[in-house]
mmCIF file of C-alpha atoms and ligand atoms in Angstrom:
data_model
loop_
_atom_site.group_PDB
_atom_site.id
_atom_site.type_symbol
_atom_site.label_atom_id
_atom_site.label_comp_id
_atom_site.label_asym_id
_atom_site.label_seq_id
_atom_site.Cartn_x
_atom_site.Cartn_y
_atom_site.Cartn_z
ATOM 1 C CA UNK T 1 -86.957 109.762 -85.515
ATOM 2 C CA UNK T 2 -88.110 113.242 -86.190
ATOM 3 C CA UNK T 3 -90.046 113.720 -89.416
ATOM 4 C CA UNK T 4 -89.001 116.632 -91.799
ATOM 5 C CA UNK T 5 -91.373 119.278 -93.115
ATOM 6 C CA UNK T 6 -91.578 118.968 -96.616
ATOM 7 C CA UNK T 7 -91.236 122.397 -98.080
ATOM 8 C CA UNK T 8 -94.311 123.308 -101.111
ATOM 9 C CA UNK T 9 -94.196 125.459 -104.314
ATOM 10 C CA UNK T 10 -92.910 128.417 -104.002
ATOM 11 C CA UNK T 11 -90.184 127.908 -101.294
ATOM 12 C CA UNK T 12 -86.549 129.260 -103.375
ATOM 13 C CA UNK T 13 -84.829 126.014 -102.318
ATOM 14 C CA UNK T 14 -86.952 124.233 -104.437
ATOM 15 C CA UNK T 15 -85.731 126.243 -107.198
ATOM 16 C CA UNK T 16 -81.810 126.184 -106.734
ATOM 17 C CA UNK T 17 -79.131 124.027 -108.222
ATOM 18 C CA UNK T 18 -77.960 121.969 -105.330
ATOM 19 C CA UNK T 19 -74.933 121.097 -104.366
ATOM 20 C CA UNK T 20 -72.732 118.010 -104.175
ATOM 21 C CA UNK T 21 -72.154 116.343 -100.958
ATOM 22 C CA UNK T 22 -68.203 116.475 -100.160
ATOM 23 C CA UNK T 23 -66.393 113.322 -99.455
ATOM 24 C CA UNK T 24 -65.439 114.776 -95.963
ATOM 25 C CA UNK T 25 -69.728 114.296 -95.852
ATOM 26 C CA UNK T 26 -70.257 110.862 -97.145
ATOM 27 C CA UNK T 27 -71.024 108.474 -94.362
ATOM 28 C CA UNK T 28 -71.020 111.416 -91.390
ATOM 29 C CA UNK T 29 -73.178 110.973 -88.666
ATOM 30 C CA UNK T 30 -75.017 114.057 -89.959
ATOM 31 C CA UNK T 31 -75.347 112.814 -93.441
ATOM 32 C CA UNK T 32 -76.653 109.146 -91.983
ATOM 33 C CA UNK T 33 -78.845 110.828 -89.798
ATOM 34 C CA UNK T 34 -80.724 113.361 -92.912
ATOM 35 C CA UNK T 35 -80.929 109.984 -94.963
ATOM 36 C CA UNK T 36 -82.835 108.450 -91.654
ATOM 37 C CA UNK T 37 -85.335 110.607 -91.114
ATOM 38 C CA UNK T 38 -85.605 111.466 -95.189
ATOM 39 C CA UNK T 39 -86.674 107.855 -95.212
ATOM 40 C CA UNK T 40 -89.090 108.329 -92.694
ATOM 41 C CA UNK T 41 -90.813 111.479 -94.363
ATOM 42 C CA UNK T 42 -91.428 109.778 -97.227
ATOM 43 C CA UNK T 43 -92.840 106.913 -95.703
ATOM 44 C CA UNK T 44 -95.130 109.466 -93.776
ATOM 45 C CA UNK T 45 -96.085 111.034 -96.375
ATOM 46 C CA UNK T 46 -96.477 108.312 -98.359
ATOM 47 C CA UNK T 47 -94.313 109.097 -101.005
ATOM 48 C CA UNK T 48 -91.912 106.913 -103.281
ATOM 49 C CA UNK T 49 -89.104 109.329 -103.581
ATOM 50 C CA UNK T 50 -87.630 112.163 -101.666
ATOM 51 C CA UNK T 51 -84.909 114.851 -102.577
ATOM 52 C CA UNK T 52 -83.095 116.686 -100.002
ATOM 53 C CA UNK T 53 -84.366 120.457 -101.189
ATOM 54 C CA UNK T 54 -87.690 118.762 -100.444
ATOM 55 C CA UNK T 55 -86.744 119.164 -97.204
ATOM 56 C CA UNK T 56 -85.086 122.455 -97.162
ATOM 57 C CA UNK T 57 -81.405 121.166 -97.889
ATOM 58 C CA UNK T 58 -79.466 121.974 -100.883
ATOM 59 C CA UNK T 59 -77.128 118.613 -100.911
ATOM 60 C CA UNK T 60 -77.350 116.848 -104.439
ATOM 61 C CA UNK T 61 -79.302 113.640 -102.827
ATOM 62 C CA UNK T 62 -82.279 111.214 -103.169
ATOM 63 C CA UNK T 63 -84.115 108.600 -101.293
ATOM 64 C CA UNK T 64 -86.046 105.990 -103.014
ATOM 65 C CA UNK T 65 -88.336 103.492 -102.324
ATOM 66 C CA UNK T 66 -91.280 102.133 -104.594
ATOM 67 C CA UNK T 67 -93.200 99.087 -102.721
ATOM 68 C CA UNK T 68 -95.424 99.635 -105.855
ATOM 69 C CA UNK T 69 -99.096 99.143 -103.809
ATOM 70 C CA UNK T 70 -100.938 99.630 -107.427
ATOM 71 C CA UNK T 71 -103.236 97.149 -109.458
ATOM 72 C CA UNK T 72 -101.809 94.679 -111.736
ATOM 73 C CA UNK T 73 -102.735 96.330 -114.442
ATOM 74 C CA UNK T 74 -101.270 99.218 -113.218
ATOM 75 C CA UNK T 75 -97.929 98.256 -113.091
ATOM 76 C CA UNK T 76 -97.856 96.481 -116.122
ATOM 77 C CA UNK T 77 -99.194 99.358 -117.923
ATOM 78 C CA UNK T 78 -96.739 101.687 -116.118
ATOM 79 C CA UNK T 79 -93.769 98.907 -116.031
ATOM 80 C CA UNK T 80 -94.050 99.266 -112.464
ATOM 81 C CA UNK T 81 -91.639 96.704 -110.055
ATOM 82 C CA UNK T 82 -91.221 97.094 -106.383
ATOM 83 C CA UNK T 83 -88.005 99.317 -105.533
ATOM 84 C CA UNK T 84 -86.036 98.646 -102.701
ATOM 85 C CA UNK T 85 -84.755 101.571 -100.165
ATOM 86 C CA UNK T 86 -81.497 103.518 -101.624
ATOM 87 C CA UNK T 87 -79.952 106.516 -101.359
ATOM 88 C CA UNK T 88 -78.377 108.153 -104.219
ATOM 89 C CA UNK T 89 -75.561 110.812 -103.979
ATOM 90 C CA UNK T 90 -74.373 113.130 -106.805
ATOM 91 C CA UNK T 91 -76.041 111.331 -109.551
ATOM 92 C CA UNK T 92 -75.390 111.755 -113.131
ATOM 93 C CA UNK T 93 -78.834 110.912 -115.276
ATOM 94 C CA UNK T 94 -78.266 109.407 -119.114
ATOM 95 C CA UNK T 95 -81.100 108.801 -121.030
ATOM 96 C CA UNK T 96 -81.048 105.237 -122.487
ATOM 97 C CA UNK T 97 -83.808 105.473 -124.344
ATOM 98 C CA UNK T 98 -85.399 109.085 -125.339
ATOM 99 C CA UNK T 99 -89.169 107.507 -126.229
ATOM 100 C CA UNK T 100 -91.598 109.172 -123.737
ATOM 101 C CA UNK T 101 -93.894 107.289 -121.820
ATOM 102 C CA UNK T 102 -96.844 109.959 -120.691
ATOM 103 C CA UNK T 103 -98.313 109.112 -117.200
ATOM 104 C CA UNK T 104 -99.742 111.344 -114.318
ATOM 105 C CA UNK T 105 -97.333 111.888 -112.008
ATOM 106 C CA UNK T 106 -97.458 114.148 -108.423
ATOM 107 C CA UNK T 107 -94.991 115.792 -106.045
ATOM 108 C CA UNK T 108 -94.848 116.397 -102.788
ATOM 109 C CA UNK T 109 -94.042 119.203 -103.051
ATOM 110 C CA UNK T 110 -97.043 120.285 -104.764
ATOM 111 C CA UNK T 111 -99.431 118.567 -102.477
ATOM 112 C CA UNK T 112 -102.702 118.128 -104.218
ATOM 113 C CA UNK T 113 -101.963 118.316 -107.540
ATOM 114 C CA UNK T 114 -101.267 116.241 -110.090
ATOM 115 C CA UNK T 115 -100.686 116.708 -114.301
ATOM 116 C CA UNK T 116 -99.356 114.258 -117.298
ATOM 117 C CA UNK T 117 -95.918 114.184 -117.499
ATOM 118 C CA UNK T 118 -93.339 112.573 -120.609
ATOM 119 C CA UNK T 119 -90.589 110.978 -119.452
ATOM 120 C CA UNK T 120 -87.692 108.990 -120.819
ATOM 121 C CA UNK T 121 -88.376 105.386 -120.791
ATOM 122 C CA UNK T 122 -85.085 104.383 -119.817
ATOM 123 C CA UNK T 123 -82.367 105.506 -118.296
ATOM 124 C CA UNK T 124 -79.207 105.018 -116.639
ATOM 125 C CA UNK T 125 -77.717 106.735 -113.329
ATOM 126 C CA UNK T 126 -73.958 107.005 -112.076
ATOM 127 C CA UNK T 127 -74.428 108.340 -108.722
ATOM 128 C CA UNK T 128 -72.930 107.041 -104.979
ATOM 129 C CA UNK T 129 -74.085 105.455 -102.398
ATOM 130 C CA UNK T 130 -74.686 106.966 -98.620
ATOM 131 C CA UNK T 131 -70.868 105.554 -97.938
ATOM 132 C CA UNK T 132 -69.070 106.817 -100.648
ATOM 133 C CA UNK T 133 -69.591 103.661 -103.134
ATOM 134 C CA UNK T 134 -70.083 104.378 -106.723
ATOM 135 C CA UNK T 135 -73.275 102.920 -107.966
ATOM 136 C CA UNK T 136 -75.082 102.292 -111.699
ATOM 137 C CA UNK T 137 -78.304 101.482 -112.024
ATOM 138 C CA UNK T 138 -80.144 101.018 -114.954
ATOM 139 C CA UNK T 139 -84.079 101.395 -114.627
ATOM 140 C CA UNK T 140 -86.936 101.106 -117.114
ATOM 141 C CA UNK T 141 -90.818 102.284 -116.800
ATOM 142 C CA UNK T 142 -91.747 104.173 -112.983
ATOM 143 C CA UNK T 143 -88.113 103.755 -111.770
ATOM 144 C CA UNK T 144 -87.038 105.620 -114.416
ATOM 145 C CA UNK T 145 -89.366 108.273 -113.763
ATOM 146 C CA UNK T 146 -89.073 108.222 -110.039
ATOM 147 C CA UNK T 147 -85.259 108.549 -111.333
ATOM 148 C CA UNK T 148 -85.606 111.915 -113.517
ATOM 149 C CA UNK T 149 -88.222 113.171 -111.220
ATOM 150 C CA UNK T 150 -85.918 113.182 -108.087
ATOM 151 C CA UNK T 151 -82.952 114.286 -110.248
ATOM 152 C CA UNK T 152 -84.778 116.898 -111.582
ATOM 153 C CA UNK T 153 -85.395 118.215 -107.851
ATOM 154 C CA UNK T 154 -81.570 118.040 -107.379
ATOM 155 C CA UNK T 155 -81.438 120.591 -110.310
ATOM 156 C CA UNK T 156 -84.121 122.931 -109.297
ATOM 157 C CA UNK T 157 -86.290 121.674 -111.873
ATOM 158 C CA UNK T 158 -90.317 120.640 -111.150
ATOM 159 C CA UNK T 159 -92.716 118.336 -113.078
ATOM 160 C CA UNK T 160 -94.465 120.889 -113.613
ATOM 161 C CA UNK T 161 -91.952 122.371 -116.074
ATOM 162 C CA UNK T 162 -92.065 119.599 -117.855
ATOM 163 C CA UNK T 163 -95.692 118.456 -117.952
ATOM 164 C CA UNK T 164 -98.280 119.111 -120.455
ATOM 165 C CA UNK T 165 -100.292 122.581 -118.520
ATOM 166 C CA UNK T 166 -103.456 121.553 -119.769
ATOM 167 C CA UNK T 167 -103.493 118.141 -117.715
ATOM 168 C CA UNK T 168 -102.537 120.264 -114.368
ATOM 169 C CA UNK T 169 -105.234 119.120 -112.166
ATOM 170 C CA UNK T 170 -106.467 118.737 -107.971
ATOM 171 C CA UNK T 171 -106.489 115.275 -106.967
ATOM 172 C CA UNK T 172 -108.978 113.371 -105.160
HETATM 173 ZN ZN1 ZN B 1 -91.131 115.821 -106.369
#
């Protein structure tokens, strides 16, 4: 399973509007195969979300996975629940409920870096499944921002246009 270079800053696919995947797409053996080794770039890395312009591709899709390996007090302070691997496929992002939470948050894509970000506390996502299968999920707390964060990609749009500048900071 070949693992995908993750494309930084600065790279124009990072800043397009993607595309949706066409239904002649959904379960292909080329669309099963990006979502396979998009899974196991992120699990390289280690990250807890992955967008396909992350990886050079301009196809309006996600992979997500939070095992949540953070302190108790951690997750309760972030609202943070182990996620399960999914895919999601030409999502549609509602904001359930506008109130920010502000947490650090990072990007692969900007290896390195990190900077305080507000994000809607809940939210709700129409979106499809690698097969074709519409899905809803409603998330609250980190999935919510893994949620807008990976969306966001999908719209050329980076934390750091949303995040307060003077947080922007190197990590470790
Ligand atoms: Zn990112």
């Amino acid at each position: 399973m070949p693992l995908l270079e993750i494309v930084q800053v600065g790279d124009p696919v990072l800043r397009a509007l993607a595309r949706p995947v066409t239904p002649e797409e959904l379960a292909s053996p080329a669309l099963l195969r990006l979502i396979d080794d998009m899974r196991e770039t992120m699990r390289d890395a280690p990250g807890v979300g992955l967008a396909a312009p992350q990886v050079g591709i301009g196809l309006k899709l996600a992979v997500i996975e939070d095992p949540a390996s953070v302190s108790a007090e951690d997750r309760a302070s972030r609202e943070r629940e182990p996620v399960p691997f999914h895919v999601i496929i030409n999502p549609e992002l509602t904001v359930e409920e506008s109130e920010p939470a502000r947490f650090y948050e990072g990007c692969l894509s900007l290896s390195g870096f990190a900077a305080e970000v507000a994000r809607a506390r809940a939210v709700r996502v129409d979106a499809l499944d690698e097969h074709g299968r519409p899905i809803t999920i409603r998330a609250r707390g980190w999935y919510a921002r893994i949620l807008q964060h990976e969306i966001d990609h999908l719209n050329g749009t980076l934390y750091i246009d949303r995040m307060d500048t003077r947080t922007f900071r190197r990590v470790e």
